[in-house]
Coordinates of C-alpha atoms in Angstrom, one line a residue:
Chain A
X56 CA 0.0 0.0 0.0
X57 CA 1.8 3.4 -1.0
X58 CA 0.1 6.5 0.5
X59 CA 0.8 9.5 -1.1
X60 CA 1.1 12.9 0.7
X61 CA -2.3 12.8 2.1
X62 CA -3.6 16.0 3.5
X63 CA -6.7 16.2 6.6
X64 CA -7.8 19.1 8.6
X65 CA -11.2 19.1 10.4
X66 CA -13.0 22.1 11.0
X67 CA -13.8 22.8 14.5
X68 CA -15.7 25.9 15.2
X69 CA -13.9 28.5 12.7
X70 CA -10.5 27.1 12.7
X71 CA -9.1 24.6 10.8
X72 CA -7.4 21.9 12.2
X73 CA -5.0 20.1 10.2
X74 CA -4.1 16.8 11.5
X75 CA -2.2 15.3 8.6
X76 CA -0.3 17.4 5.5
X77 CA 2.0 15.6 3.1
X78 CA 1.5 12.6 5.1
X79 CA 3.6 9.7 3.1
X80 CA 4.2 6.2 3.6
X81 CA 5.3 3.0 1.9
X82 CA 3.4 -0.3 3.5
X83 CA 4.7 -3.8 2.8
X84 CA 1.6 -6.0 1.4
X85 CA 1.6 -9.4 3.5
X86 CA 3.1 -7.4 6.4
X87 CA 2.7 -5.6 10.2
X88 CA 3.0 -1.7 10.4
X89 CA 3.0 -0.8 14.0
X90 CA 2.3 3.1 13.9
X91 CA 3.5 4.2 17.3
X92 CA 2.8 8.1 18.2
X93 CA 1.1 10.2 21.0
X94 CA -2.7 10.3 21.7
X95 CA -4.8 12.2 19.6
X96 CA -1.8 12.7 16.7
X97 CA -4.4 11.4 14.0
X98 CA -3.2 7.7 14.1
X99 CA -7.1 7.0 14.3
X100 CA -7.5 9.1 11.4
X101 CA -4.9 7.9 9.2
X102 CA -6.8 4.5 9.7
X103 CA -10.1 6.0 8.5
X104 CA -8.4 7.0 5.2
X105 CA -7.0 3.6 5.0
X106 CA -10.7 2.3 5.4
X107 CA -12.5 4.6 3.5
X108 CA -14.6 5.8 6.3
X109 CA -13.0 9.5 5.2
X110 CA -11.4 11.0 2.2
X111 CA -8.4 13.0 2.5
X112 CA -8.4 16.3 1.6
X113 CA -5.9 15.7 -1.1
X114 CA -3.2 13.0 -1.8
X115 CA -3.9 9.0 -2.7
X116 CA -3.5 5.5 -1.4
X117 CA -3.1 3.2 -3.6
X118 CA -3.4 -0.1 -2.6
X119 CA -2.0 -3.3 -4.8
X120 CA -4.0 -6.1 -6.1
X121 CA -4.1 -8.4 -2.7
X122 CA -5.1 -5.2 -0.5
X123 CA -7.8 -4.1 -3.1
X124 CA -11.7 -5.1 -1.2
X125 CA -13.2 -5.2 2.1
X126 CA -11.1 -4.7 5.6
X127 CA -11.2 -6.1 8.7
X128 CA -11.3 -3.8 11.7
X129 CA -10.5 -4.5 15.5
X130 CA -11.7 -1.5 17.7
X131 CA -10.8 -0.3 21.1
X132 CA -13.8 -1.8 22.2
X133 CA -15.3 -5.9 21.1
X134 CA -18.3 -3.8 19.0
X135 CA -20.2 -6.9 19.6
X136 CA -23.9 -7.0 18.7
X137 CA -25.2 -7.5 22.5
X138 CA -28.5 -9.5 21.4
X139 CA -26.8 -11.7 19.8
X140 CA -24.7 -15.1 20.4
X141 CA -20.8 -15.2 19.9
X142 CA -21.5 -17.3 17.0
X143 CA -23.7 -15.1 15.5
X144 CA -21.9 -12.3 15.6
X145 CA -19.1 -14.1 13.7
X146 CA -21.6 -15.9 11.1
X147 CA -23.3 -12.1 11.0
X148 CA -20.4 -10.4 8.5
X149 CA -19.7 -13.6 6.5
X150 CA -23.4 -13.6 5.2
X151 CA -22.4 -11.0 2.1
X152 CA -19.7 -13.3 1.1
X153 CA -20.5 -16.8 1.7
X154 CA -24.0 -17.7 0.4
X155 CA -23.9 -21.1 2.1
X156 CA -25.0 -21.3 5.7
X157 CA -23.1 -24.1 7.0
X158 CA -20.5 -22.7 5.8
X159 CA -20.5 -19.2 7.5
X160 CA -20.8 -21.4 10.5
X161 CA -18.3 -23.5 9.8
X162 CA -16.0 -20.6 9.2
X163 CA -16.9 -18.9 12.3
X164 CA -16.5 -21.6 14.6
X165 CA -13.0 -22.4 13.0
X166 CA -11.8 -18.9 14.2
X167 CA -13.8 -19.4 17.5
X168 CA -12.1 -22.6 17.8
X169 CA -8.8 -20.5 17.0
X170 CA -9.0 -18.4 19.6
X171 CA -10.2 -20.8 22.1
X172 CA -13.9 -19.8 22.4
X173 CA -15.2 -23.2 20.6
X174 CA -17.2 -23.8 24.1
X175 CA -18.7 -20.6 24.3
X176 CA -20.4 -20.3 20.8
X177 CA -24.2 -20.3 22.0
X178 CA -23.1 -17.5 24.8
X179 CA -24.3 -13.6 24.9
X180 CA -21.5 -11.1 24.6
X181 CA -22.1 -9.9 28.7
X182 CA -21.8 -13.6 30.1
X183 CA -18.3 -13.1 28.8
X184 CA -15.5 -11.4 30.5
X185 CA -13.5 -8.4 28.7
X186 CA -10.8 -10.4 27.1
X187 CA -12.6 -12.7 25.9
X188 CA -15.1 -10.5 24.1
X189 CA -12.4 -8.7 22.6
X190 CA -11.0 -12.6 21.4
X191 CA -14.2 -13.2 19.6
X192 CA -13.3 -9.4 18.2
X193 CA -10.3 -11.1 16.7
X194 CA -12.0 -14.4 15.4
X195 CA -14.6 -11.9 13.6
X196 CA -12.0 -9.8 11.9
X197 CA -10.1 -12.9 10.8
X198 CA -13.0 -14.9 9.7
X199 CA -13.9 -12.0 7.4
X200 CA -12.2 -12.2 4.2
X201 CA -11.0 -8.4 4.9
X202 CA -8.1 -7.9 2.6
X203 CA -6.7 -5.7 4.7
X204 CA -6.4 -5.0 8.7
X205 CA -6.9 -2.0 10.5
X206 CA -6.4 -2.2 14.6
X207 CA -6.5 0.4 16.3
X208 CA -5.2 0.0 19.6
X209 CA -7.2 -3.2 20.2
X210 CA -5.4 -4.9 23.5
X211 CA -5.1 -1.4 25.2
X212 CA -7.9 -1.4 28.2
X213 CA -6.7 -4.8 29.4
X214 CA -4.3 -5.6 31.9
X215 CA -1.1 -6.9 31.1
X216 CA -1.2 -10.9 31.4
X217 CA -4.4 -10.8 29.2
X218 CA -3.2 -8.4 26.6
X219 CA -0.3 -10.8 26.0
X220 CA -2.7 -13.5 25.8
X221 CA -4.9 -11.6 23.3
X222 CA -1.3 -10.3 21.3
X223 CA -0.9 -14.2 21.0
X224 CA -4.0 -15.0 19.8
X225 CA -3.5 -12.1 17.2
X226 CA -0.7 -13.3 16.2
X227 CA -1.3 -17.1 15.7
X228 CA -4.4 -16.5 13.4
X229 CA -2.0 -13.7 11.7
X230 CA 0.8 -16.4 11.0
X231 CA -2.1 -18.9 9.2
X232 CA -3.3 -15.9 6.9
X233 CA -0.8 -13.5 6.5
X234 CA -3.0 -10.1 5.5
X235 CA -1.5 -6.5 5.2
X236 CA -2.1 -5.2 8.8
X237 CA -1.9 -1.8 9.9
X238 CA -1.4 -1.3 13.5
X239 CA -2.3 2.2 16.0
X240 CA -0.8 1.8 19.3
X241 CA 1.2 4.2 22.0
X242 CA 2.7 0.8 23.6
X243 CA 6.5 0.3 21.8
X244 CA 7.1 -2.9 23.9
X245 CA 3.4 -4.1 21.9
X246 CA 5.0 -2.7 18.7
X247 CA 8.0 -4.1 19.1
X248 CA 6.7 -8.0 19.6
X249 CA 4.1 -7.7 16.9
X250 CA 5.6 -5.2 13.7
X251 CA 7.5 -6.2 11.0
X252 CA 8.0 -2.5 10.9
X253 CA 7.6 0.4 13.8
X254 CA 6.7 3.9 12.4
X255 CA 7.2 6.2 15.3
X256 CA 5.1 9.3 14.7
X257 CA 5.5 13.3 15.7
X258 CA 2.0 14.8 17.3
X259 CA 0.0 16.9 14.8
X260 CA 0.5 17.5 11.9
X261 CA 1.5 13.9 12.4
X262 CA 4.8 13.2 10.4
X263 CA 7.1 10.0 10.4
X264 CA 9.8 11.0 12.9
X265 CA 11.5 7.2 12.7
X266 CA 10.8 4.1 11.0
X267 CA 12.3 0.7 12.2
X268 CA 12.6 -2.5 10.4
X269 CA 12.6 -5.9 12.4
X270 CA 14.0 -8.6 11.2
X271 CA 14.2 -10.7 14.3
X272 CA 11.3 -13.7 13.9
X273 CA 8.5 -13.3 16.0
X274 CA 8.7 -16.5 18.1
X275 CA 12.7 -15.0 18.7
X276 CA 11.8 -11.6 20.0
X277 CA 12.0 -10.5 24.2
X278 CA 11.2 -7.7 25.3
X279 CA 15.0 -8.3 27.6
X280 CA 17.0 -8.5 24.0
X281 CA 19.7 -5.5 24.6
X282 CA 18.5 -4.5 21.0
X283 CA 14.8 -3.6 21.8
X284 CA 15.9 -2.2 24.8
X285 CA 18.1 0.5 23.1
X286 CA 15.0 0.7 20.7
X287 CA 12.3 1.5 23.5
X288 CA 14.7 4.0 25.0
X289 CA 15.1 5.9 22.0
X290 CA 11.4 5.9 21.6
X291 CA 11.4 7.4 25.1
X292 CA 13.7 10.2 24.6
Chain B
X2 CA -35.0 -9.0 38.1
X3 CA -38.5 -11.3 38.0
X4 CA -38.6 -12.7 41.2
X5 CA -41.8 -13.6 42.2
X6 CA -41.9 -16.3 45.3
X7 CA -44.5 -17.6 47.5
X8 CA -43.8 -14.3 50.0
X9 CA -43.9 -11.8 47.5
X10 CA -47.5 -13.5 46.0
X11 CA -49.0 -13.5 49.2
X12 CA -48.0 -10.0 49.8
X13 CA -49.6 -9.5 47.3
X14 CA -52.8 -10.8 48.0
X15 CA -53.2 -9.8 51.5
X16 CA -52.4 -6.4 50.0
X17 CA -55.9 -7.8 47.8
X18 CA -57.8 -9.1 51.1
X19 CA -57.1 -5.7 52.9
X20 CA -58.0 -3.2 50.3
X21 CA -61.5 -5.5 49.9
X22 CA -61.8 -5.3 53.7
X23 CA -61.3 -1.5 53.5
X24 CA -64.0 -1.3 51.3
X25 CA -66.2 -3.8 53.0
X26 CA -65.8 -1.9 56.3
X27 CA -66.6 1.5 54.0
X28 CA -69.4 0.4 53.1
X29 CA -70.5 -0.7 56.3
X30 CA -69.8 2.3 58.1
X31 CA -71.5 4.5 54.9
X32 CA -74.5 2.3 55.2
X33 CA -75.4 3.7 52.2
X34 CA -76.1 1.5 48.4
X35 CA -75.8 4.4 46.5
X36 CA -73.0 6.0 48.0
X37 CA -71.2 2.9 48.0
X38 CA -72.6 -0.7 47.7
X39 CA -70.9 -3.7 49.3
X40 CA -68.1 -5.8 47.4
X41 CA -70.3 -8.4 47.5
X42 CA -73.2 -6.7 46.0
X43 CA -71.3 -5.5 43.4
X44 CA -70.0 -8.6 42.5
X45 CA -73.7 -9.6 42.2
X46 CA -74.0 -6.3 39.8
X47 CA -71.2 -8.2 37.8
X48 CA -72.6 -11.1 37.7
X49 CA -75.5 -9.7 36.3
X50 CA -74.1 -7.9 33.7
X51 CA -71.7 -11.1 32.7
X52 CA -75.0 -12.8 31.7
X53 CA -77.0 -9.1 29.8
X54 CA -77.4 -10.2 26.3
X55 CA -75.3 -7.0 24.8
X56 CA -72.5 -7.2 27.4
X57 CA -69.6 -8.8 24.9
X58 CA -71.1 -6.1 22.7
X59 CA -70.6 -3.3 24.8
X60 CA -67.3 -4.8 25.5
X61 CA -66.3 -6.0 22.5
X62 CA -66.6 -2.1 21.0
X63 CA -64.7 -0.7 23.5
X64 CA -61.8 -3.0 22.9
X65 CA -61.9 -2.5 19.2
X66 CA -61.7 0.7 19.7
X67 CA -58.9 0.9 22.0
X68 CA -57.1 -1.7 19.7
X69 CA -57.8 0.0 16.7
X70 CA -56.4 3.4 18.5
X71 CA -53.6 1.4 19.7
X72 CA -52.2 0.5 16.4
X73 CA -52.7 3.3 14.9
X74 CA -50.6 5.0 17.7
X75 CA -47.8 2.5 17.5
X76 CA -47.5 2.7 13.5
X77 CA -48.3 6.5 13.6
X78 CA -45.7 7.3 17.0
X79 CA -43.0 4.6 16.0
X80 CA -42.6 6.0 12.3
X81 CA -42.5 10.0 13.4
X82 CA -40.6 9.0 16.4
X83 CA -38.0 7.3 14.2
X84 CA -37.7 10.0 11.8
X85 CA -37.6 13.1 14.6
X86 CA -34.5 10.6 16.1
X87 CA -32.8 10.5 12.9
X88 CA -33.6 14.3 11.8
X89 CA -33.4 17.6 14.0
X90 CA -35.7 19.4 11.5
X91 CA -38.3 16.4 11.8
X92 CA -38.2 16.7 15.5
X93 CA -38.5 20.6 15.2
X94 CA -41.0 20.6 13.2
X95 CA -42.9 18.0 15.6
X96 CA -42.6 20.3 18.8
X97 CA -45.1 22.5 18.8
X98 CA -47.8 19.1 18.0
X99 CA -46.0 17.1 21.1
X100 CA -46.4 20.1 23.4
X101 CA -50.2 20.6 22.9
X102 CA -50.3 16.8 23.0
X103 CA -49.0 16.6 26.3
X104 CA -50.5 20.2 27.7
X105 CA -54.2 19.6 26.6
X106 CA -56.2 18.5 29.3
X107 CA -57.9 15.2 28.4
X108 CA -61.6 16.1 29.0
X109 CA -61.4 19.0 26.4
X110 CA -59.9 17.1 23.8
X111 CA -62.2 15.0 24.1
X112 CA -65.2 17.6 24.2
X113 CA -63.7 19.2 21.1
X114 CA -63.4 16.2 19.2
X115 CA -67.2 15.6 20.0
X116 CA -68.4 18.8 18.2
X117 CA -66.3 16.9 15.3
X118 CA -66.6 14.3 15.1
X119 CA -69.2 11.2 15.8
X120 CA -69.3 9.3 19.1
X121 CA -67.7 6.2 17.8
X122 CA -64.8 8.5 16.5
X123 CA -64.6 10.6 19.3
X124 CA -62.5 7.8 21.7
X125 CA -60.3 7.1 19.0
X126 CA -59.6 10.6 18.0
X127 CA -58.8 11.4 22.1
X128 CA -56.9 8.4 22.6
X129 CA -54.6 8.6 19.8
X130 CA -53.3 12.6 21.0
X131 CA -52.9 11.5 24.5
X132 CA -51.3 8.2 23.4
X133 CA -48.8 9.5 20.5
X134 CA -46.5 11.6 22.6
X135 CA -45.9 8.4 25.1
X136 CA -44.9 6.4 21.8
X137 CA -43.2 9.3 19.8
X138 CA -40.6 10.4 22.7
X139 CA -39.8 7.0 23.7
X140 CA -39.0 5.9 20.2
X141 CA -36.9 9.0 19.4
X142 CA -34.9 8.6 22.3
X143 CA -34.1 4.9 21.5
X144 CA -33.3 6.5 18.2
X145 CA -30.9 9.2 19.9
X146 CA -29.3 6.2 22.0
X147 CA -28.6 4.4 19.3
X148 CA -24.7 3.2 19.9
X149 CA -22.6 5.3 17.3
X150 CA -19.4 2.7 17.9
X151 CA -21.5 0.0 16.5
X152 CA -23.1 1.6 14.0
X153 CA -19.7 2.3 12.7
X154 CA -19.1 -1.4 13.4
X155 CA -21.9 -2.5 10.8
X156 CA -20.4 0.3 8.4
X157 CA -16.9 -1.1 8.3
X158 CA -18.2 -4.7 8.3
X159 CA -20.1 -3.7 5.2
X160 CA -23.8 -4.3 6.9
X161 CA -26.6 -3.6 4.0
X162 CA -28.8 -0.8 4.9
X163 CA -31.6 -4.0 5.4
X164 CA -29.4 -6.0 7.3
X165 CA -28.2 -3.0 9.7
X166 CA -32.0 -2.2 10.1
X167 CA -32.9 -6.1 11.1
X168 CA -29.5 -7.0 13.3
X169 CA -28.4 -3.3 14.9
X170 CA -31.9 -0.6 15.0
X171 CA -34.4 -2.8 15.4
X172 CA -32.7 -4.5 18.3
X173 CA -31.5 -1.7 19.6
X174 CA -35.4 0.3 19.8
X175 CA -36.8 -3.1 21.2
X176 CA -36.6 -1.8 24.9
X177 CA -37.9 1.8 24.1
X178 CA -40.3 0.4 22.0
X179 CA -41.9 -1.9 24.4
X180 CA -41.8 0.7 27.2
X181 CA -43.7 3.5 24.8
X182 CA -46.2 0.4 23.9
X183 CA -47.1 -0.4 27.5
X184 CA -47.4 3.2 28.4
X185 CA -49.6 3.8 25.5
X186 CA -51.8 1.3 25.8
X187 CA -52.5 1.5 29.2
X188 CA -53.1 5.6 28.5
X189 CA -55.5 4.4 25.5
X190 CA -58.4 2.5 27.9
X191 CA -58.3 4.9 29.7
X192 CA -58.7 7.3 27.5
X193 CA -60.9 5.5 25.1
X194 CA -63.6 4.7 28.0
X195 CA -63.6 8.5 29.4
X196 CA -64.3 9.4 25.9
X197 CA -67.0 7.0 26.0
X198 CA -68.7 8.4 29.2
X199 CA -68.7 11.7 27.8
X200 CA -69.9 11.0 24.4
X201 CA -71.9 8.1 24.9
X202 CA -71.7 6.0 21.7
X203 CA -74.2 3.1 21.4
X204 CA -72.1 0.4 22.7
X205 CA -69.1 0.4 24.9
X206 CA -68.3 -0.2 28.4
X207 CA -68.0 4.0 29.3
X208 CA -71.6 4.6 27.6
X209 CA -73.0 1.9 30.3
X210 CA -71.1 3.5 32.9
X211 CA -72.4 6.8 32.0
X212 CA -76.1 5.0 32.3
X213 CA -75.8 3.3 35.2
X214 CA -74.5 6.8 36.5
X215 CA -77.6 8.8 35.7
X216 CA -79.6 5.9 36.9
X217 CA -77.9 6.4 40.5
X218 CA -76.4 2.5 40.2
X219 CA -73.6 2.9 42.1
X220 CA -72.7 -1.2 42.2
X221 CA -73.4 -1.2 38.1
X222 CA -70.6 1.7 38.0
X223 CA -68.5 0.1 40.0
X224 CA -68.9 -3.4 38.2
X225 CA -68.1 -1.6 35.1
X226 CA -65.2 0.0 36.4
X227 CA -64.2 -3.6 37.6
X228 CA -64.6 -4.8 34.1
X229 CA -62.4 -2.0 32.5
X230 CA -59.6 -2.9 35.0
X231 CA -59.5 -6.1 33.9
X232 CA -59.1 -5.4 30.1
X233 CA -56.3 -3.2 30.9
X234 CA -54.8 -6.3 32.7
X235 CA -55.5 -8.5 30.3
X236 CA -54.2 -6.4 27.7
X237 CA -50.7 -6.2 29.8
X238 CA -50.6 -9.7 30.2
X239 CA -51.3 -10.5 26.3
X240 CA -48.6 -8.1 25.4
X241 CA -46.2 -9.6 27.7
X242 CA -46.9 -13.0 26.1
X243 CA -46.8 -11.2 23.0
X244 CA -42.7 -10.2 24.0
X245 CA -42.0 -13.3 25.3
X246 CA -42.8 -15.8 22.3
X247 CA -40.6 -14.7 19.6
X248 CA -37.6 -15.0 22.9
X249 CA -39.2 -18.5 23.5
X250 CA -39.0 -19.2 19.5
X251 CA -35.7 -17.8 19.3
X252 CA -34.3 -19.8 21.5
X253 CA -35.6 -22.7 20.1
X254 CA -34.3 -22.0 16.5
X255 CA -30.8 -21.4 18.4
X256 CA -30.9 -24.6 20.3
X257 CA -31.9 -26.6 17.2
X258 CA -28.9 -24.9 14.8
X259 CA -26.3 -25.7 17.3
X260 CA -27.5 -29.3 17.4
X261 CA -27.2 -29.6 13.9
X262 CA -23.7 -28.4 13.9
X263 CA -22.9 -31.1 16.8

């Protein structure tokens, strides 16, 4: 995906706010981009562009053949439908694309099972704690065939030992299907473990201040390496 | 949430027991059938009634009516309500209607209405302004509540305008729906069989009220009243079954697809 000096400024009140100008940046296809960068520096928005949900004011992103179609999306928040069941919220966003019923069910309980939520197909969304919504979050965004995914900080209002869990989880289904993933997060150490590539952002108008390529594999990388320790203190200062 | 044991039931019905005491011993002390006959005489006053050839009449057009002004109010507030939620100018344009909805005193509605229209009319006409506000501001609100994170959800997950409608408004309004439904219908009989008393169409339950009232039978006004309260109960209990069958049938669909998948 090649985005192409994209401008965005939202009008609030009388003034203009610009929150991205000449924004560029080259994205692997078949890769993570971990865009690391304060709160409110228009990570969120860049995401928006990516999905369509906006237009820039001027610039392009052109995406190649594989990226080209729907997206998957993980959200702060699970987004669950609360009336109904953990399977169907899955089975839900197949229905355009799979005409076959079995099928979408199929599917979705192949990304339940994934995820380890097999047992708890027939539950509600509120008989289920936190992190466990937020895993059928995952099995819904990988069980669509989105072309492209967009998370934006998904693992961030849970506590540590469950956002590890939920990183894992991530990142097995990831390693199966191997989609072009863009990533919003003000956690390095998360970036770090998950990217192929770290894009640390300046706040607005956000601009790529560094970009990091990781070439350690995935199943290699601590947190205690000496080389991702110099890299989350220069994030720091 | 619906916990009903044994000690809340017979709470309940010595709350039953004490009230028909009270007016038992009122009745005693008044001394008085016109002021205010015995329970037990009015329960004869019921009984006769039950067995008056045009009592299912009588009753039978007041409930049409109120069903009929029912509907119209649920079809008639749900739609407006939905588009006032959706649309500021909708809802501006609805304000001034709502306000001398809910301001206008019942009776003179419903006198107005009677130099309009004919008796039969006149009930439905009063009950569907008093009833429309209930429905119309509970349905806009649900509309106003509606979650904006997952209505962005359906947009990214490419939902079809039909499909968001079915799986994420409709869902969503259920509760405000149900609670403007209730209210309304419970505000129609009562509406419906005022408008009766004053107007006094041929048949319907207010219309024998109204005669028993001139003819000074206080235990035929009474077992009138009786019979009004229970149509309003029994019209709250229907509508609860009403709610809880397509739960009971959803269920059952859900059970049966995840036995076919075992």
């Amino acid at each position: 995906m090649n985005i192409r000096e994209i401008s965005k400024a939202y009008v609030v009140g009388s003034a203009q706010l610009p929150v991205l100008s000449d924004f560029s940046l080259e994205i692997d296809p078949g890769t993570i981009t971990a865009l690391v960068g304060p709160s409110g520096c228009g990570k969120t928005t860049l995401l928006r562009l990516i999905g369509a949900l906006e237009q820039p004011d001027s610039g392009t992103i052109e995406k190649s053949r594989d990226e080209v179609g729907p997206l998957s999306y993980l959200f702060q928040e699970p987004r669950l439908l609360p009336w109904h069941s953990v399977l169907a919220n899955v089975e839900l966003v197949l229905r355009p694309w799979y005409q076959d019923r079995e099928e979408r069910i199929e599917r979705s309980m192949r990304f339940l099972r994934m995820v380890g939520l097999e047992d708890y197909a027939r539950f509600k969304p509120d008989q289920l704690s936190g992190g466990m919504r937020q895993r059928v979050a995952i099995a819904r965004a990988f069980a669509y065939p989105g072309h492209i995914m967009l998370l934006d900080e998904p693992f961030q209002s849970l506590d540590t030992h469950l956002r590890w869990s939920l990183v894992e989880a991530f990142l097995t289904l990831w390693e199966a299907d191997k989609r072009t993933t863009v990533y919003v997060t003000h956690d390095i150490s998360e970036a770090l473990l998950m990217a192929d590539t770290v894009i640390r952002l300046t706040s607005r108008p956000m601009q790529i201040s560094r970009s990091y390529r990781i070439n350690t594999a995935r199943n290699n990388r601590s947190l205690a390496d000496p080389e991702f320790i110099d890299l989350q203190r220069s994030f720091y200062t | 949430m619906n916990r009903s044991t044994w000690l809340t039931k017979s709470i309940t019905v010595l709350s039953v027991l004490i009230l028909l005491g009270l007016w038992q011993l009122g009745a005693y002390l008044l001394d008085s059938g016109v002021l205010l006959p015995t329970p037990g005489v009015t329960g004869s006053a019921l009984m006769v009634l039950l067995q008056q050839k045009p009592f299912s009449l009588n009753v039978l057009a007041t409930v049409i009516r109120a069903l009929q002004s029912f509907i119209i109010i649920f079809l008639v507030g749900g739609l407006f309500g939905v588009m006032a939620g959706y649309s500021k100018k909708v809802h501006a344009f609805l304000i001034p209607v709502l306000v001398i909805c809910k301001a206008t005193p019942v009776m003179s509605v419903i006198l107005l209405a009677f130099i309009w229209f004919s008796s039969g009319t006149v009930p439905l006409f009063s009950a569907f302004l008093m009833g429309f506000p209930v429905m119309f501001v509970q349905v806009e609100q649900g509309v106003k509540q509606l979650s904006p994170r997952l209505h962005e959800m359906t947009v990214m997950y490419g939902f079809s305008p039909l499909r968001r409608l079915i799986h994420f408004v409709i869902p969503s309004l259920t509760p405000s729906i149900i609670t403007g439904a209730k209210a309304s219908l419970s505000m129609v009989w009562k509406v419906v069989i005022a408008a009766e008393v004053l107007t006094v169409p041929r048949y319907g339950v207010g219309s024998r009220m109204q005669l028993a009232q001139v003819h000074l039978e206080t235990a035929e006004v009474l077992a009138w009243t009786m019979i009004a309260v229970l149509l309003t109960a029994i019209g709250d209990l229907l509508f609860i079954a009403m709610l809880n069958l397509p739960k009971k049938l959803m269920h059952a669909r859900q059970t049966q697809s995840m036995e076919n998948l075992q």
